[in-house]
Short mmCIF file of C-alpha atoms in Angstrom, two decimals:
data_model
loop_
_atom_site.label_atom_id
_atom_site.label_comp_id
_atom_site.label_asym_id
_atom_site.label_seq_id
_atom_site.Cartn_x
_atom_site.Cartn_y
_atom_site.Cartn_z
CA UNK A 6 -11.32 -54.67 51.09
CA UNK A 7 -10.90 -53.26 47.65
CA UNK A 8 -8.24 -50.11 47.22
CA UNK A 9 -7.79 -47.65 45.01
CA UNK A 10 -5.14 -48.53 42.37
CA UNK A 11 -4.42 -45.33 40.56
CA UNK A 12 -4.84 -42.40 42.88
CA UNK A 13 -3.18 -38.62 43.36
CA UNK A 14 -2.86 -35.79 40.71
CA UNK A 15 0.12 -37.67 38.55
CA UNK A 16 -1.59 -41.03 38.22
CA UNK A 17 1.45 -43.00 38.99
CA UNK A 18 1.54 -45.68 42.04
CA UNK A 19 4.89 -45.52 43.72
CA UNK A 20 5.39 -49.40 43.85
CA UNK A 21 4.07 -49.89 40.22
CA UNK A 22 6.79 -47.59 39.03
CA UNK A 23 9.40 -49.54 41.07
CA UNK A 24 8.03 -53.05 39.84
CA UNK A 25 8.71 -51.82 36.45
CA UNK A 26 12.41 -50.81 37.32
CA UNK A 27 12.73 -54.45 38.75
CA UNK A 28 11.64 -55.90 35.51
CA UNK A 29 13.77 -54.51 33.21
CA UNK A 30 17.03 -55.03 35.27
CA UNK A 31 15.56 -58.30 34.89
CA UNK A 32 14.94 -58.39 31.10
CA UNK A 33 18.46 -57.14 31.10
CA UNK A 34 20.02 -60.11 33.36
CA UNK A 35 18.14 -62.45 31.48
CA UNK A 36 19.87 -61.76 27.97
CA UNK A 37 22.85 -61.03 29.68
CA UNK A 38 23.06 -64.42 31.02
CA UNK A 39 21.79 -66.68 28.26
CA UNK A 40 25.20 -68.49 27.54
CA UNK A 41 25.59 -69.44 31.19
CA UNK A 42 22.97 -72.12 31.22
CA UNK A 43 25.90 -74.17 29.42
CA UNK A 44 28.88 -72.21 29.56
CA UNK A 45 29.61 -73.14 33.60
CA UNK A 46 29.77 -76.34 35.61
CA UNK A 47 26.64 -77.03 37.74
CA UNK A 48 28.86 -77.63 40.36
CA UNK A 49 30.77 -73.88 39.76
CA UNK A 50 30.02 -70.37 42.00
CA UNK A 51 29.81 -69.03 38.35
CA UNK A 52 26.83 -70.79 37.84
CA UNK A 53 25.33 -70.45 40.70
CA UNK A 54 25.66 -66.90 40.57
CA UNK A 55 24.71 -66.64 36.79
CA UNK A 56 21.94 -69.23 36.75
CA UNK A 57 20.16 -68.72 40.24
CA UNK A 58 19.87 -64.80 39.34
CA UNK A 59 18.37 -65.55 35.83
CA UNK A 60 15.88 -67.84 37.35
CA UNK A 61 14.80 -65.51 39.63
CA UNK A 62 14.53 -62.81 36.88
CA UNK A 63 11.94 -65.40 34.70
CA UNK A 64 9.28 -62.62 36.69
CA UNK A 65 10.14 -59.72 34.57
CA UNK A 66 7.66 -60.10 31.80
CA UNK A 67 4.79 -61.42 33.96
CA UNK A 68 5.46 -58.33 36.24
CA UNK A 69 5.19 -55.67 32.99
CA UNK A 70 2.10 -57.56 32.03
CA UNK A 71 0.98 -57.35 35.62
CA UNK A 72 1.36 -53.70 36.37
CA UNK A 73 -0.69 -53.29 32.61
CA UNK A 74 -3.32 -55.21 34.30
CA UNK A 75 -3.32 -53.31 37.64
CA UNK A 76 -3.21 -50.24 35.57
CA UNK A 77 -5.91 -50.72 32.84
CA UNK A 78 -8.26 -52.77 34.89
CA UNK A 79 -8.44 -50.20 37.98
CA UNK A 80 -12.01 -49.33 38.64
CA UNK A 81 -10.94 -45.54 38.57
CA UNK A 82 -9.21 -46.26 34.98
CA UNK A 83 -12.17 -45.29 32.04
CA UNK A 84 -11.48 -46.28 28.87
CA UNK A 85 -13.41 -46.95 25.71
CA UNK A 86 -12.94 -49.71 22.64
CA UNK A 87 -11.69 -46.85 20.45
CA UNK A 88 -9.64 -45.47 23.21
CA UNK A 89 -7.69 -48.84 23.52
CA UNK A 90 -7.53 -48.92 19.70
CA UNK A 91 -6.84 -45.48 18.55
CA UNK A 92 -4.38 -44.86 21.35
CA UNK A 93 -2.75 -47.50 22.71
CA UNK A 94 -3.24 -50.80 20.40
CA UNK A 95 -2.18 -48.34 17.22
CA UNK A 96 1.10 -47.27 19.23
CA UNK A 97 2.39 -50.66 19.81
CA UNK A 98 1.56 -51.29 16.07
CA UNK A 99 3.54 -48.62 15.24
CA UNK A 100 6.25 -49.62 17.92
CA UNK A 101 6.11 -52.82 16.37
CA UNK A 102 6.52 -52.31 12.67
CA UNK A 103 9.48 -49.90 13.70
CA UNK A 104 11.32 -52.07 15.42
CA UNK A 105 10.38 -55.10 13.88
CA UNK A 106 12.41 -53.73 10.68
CA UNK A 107 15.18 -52.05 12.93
CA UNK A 108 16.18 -55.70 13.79
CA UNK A 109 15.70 -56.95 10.37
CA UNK A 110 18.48 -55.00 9.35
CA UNK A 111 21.07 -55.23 12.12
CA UNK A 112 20.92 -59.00 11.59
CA UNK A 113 21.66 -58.69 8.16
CA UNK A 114 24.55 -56.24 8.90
CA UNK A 115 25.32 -58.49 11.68
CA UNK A 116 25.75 -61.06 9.23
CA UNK A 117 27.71 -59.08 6.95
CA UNK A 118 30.86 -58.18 9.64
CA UNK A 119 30.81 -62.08 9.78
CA UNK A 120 30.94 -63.22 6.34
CA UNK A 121 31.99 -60.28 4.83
CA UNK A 122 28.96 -59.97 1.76
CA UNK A 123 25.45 -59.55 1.63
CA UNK A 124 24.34 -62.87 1.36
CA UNK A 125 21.02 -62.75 -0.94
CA UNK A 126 19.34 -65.89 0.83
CA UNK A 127 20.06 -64.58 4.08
CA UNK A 128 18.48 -61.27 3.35
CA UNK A 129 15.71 -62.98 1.71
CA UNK A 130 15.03 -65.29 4.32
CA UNK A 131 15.46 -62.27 7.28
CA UNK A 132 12.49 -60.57 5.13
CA UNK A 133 10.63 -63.07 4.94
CA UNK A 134 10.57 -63.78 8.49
CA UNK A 135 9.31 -59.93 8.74
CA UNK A 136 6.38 -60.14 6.43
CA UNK A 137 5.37 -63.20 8.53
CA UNK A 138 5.80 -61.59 11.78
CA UNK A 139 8.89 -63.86 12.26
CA UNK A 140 10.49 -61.20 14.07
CA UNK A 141 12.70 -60.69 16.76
CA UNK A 142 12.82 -62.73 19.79
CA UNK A 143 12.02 -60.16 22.60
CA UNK A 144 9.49 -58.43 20.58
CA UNK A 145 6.97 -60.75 21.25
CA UNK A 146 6.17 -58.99 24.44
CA UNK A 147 4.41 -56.62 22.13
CA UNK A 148 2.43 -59.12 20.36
CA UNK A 149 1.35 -60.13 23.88
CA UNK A 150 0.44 -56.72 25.10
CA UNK A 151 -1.75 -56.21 22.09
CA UNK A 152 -4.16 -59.21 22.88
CA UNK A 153 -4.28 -57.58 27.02
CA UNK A 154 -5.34 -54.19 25.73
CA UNK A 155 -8.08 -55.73 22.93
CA UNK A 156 -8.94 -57.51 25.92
CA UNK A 157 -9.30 -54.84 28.18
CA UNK A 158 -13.23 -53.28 27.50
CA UNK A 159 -14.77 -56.85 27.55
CA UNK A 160 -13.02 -57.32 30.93
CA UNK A 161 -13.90 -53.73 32.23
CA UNK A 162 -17.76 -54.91 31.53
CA UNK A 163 -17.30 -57.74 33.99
CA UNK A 164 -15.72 -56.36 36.63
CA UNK A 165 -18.29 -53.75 37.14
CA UNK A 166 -20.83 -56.35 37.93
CA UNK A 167 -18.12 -59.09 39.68
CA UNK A 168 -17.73 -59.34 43.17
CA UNK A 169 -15.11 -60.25 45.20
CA UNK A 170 -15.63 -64.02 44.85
CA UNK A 171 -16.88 -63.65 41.13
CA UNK A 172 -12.93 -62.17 40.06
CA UNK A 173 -11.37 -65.22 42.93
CA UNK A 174 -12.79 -67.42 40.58
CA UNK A 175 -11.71 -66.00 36.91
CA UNK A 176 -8.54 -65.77 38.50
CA UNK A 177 -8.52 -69.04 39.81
CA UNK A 178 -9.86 -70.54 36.18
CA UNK A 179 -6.71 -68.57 34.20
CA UNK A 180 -4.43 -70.03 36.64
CA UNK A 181 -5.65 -73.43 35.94
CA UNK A 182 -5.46 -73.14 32.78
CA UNK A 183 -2.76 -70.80 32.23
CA UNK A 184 -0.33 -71.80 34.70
CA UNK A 185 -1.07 -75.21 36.59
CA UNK A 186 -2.14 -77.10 33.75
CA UNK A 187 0.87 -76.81 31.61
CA UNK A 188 3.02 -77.06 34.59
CA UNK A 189 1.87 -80.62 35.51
CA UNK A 190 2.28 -81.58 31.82
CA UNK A 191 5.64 -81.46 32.28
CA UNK A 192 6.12 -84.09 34.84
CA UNK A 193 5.24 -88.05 34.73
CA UNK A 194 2.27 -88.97 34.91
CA UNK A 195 0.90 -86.44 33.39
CA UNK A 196 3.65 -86.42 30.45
CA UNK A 197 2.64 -89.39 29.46
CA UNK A 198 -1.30 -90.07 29.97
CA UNK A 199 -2.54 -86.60 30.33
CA UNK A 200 -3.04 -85.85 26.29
CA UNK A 201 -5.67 -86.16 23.57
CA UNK A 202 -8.73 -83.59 23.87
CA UNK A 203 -7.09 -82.47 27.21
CA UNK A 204 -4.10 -80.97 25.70
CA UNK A 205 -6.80 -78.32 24.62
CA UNK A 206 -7.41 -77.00 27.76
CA UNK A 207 -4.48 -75.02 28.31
CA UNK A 208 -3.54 -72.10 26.97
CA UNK A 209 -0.74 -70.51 24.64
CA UNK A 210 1.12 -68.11 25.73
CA UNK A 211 -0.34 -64.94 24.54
CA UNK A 212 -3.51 -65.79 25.98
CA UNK A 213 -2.41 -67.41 28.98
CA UNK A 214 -0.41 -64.19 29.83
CA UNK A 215 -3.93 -62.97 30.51
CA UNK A 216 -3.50 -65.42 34.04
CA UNK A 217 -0.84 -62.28 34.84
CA UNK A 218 -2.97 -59.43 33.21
CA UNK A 219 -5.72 -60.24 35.83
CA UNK A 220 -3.70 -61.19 38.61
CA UNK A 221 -1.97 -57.49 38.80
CA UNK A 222 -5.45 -55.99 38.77
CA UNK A 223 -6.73 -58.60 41.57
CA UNK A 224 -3.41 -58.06 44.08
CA UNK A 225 -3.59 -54.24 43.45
CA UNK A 226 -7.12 -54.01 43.90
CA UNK A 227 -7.68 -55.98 47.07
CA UNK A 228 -6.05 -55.90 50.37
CA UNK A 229 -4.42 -59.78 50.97
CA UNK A 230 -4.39 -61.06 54.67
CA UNK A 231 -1.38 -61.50 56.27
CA UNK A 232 -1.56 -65.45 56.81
CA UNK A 233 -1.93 -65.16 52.45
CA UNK A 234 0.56 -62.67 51.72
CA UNK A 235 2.92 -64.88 53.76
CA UNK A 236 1.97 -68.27 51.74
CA UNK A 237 2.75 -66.18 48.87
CA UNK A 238 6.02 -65.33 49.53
CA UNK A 239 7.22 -68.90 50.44
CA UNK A 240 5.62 -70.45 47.63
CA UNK A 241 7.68 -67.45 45.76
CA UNK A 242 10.91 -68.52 47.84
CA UNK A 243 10.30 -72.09 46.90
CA UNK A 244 9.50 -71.09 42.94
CA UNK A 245 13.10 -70.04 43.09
CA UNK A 246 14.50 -72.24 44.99
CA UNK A 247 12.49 -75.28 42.45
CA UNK A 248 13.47 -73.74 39.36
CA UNK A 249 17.16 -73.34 39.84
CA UNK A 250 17.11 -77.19 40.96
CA UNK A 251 14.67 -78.22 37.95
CA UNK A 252 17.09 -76.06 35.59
CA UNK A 253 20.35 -77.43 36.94
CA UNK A 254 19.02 -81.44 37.73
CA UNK A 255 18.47 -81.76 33.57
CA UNK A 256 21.40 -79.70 32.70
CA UNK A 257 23.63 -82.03 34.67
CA UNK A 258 21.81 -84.98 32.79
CA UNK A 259 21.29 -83.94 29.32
CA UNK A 260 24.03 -81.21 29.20
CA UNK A 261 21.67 -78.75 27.79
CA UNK A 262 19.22 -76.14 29.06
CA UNK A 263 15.40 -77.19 29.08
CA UNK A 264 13.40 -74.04 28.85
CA UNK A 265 10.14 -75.70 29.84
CA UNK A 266 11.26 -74.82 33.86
CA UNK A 267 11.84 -71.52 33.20
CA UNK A 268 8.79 -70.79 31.04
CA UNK A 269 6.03 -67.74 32.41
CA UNK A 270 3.33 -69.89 32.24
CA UNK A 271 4.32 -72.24 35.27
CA UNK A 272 3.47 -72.05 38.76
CA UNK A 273 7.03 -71.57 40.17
CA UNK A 274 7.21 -68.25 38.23
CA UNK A 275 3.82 -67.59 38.34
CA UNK A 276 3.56 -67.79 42.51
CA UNK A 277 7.62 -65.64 41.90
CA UNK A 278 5.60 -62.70 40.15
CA UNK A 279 3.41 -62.71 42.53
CA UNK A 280 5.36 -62.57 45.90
CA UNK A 281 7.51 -59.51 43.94
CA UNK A 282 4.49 -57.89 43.48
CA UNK A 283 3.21 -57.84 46.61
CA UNK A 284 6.49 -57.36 48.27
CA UNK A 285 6.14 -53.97 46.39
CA UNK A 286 3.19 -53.51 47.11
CA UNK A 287 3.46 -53.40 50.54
CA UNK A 288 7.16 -51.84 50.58
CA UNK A 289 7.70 -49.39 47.40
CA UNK A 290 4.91 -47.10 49.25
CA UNK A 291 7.35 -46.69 52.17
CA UNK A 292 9.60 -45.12 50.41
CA UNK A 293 9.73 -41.57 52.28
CA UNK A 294 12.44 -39.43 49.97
CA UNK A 295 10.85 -37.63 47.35
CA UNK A 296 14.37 -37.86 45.46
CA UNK A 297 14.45 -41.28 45.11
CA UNK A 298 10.73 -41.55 44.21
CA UNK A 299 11.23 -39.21 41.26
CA UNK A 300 13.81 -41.41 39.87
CA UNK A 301 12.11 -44.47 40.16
CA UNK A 302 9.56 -42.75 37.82
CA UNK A 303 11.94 -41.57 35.78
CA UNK A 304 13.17 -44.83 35.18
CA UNK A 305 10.12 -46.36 35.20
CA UNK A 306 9.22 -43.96 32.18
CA UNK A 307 11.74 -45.47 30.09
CA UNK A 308 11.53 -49.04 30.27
CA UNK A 309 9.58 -49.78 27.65
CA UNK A 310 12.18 -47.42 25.55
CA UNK A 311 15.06 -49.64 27.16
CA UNK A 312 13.16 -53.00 26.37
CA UNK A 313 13.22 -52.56 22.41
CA UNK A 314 16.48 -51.36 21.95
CA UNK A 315 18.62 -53.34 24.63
CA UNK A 316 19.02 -56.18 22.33
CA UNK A 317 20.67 -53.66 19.91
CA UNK A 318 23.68 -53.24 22.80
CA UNK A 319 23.35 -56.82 23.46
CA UNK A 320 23.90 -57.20 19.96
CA UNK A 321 27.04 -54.88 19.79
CA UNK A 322 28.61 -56.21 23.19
CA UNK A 323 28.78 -60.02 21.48
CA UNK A 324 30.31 -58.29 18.04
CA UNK A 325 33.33 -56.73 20.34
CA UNK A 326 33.51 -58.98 22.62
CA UNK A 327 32.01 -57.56 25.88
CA UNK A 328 30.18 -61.02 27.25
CA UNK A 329 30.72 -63.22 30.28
CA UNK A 330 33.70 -64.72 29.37
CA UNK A 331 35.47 -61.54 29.31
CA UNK A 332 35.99 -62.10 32.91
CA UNK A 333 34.57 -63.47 35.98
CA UNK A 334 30.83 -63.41 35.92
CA UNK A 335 30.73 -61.25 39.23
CA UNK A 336 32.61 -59.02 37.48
CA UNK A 337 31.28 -58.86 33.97
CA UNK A 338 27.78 -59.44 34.81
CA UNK A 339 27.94 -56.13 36.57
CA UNK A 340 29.76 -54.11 34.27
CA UNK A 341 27.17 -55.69 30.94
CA UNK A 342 24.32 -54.78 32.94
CA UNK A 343 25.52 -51.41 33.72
CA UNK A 344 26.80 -50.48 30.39
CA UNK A 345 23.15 -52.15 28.82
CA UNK A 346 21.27 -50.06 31.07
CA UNK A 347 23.43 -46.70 30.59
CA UNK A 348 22.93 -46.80 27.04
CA UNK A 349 19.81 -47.76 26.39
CA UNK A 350 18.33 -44.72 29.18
CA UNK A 351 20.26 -42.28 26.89
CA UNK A 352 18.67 -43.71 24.15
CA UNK A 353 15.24 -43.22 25.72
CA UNK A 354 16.39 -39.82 26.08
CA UNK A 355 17.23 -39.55 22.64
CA UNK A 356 14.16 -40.89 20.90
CA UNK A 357 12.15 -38.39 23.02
CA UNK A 358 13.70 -35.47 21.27
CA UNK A 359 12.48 -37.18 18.14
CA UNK A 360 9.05 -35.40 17.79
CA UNK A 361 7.13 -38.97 16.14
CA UNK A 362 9.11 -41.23 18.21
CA UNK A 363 8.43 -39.22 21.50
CA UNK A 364 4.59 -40.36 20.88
CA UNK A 365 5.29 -43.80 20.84
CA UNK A 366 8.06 -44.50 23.76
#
């Protein structure tokens, strides 16, 4: 049975609001938590704690790109080529360039509290990395977003003529592709014999994040059996459960972090995103007080504010001091996340008194 994704006056879906809360309290653990990959013994309740909840929080992206999709590609949702690219495509251009240089400069001031000088082949490197959109790390989710809305009116076109079966199968195809393939890659014998013209079939990740884009719009279109829902969230479980061991098994025999296990475009985080999802789906709706509804939205509103500048606090937190080690990770994790969050919401709150800025976050 297919549902209707974006209903009521408001346009906002109670559980797509909360799956965007989730995913930037986990964009936030995730940064938070970087150093703990090698800063704990495997064998440590620090890193258990640390590690296991970073894993976990691998879904964050795939969920923002998944609510985009569930969004965008609703059959109630009309929107034209030069809607996409007038209004939304320009914005994260704009978004982009603004922040792009933003971080351009508090490296190179970074750089200058530690060695006390502008270095001129540091700053000449740092903008040359910005003119070839070498920029920072966690912007790239807007790079990706930008290919899911040009792809958005081509999609739209096929999914008024798809049925049921016809979308099952382009969803099975970008998992394949997307997900599977370059998850088996990783493991022998496919490390080792499954190359040459075959290596083309996968997908990078910009394109591959389309597996997500589609996969919000098929889960919040449809209504999923029980039996299905409930393979979903074990294979979720167990994407957890397999990535933690994957992560921990080669830290404890190369000593270092491989990033391969924790990558988006595997099946343990891929079948992770989608339990979440659908555990939202089914539960955010249930949520009877109109209070806490309202601030879910609220919240919800300001993520993608509290996405670009977070790094910024992240940034100043490492300068003064304020990491992990500043205590025990059940303590400090807290506190970073807290702080991280606090400030970057009264950012948001500050940009939108900022009449050009208001437009864009």
């Amino acid at each position: 049975m297919k549902t209707d994704t974006i209903s009521g006056t408001t346009g906002r879906v109670a559980y797509l609001d909360l799956l965007k809360v989730i995913a930037i309290f986990g964009v936030l653990i995730i940064h938070s938590t970087s150093a703990a990959f090698v800063m704990y013994d495997v064998y440590s309740l620090s890193y258990f704690f640390t590690v296991f909840i970073s894993c976990v929080s691998r879904v964050c992206v795939p969920v923002f790109i998944m609510c985009s999709g569930a969004v965008f590609l609703s059959p109630t949702r009309d929107v034209t080529v030069r809607e996409i690219y007038k209004k939304y495509i320009l914005r994260i251009v704009c978004v982009l360039a603004i922040f792009a240089v933003f971080y351009s400069v508090m490296v190179i001031l970074e750089e200058y509290t530690y060695v006390g000088v502008f270095d001129k082949f540091f700053i000449d490197n740092t903008i040359d990395n910005l003119l070839s959109f070498n920029t920072h790390f966690h912007l790239y989710y807007l790079y990706i977003i930008i290919v899911m809305y040009a792809l958005v009116p081509p999609i739209k076109v096929f999914l008024k003529s798809a049925s049921r079966k016809n979308e099952f199968y382009f969803l099975t195809f970008l998992f394949v592709t997307a997900n599977f393939l370059p998850t088996l890659r990783m493991f022998w014998p496919f490390n080792e014999y499954f190359g040459g013209m075959t290596l083309q079939y996968s997908m990078n990740l910009v394109y591959g994040m389309l597996s997500y884009f589609f996969l919000g719009h098929y889960l919040s279109s449809y209504d999923i059996t029980k039996i299905k829902t409930r393979i979903i969230y074990i294979l979720g479980a167990a994407g957890a459960i397999i990535t933690f061991i994957l992560v921990s098994k080669h830290k404890l025999i190369y000593g270092v972090l491989n990033e391969n296990y924790i990558n988006a475009m595997t099946i343990n985080v891929y079948f992770m995103s989608a339990a979440i999802f659908l555990l939202c789906k089914k539960y955010g709706e249930c949520i009877k007080s109109t209070k806490v509804v309202r601030i879910i939205a609220i919240v919800s509103k300001s993520t993608f504010s509290i996405y670009l500048i977070h790094q910024f606090y992240n940034m100043v937190f490492a300068r003064i001091g304020f990491t992990l080690e500043f205590a025990t990770p059940f303590v400090s994790l807290p506190l970073m996340i807290i702080a991280n969050f606090s400030l970057s919401f009264l950012s948001y709150l500050f940009f939108k008194k900022i009449p050009f800025l208001k437009k864009l976050v």
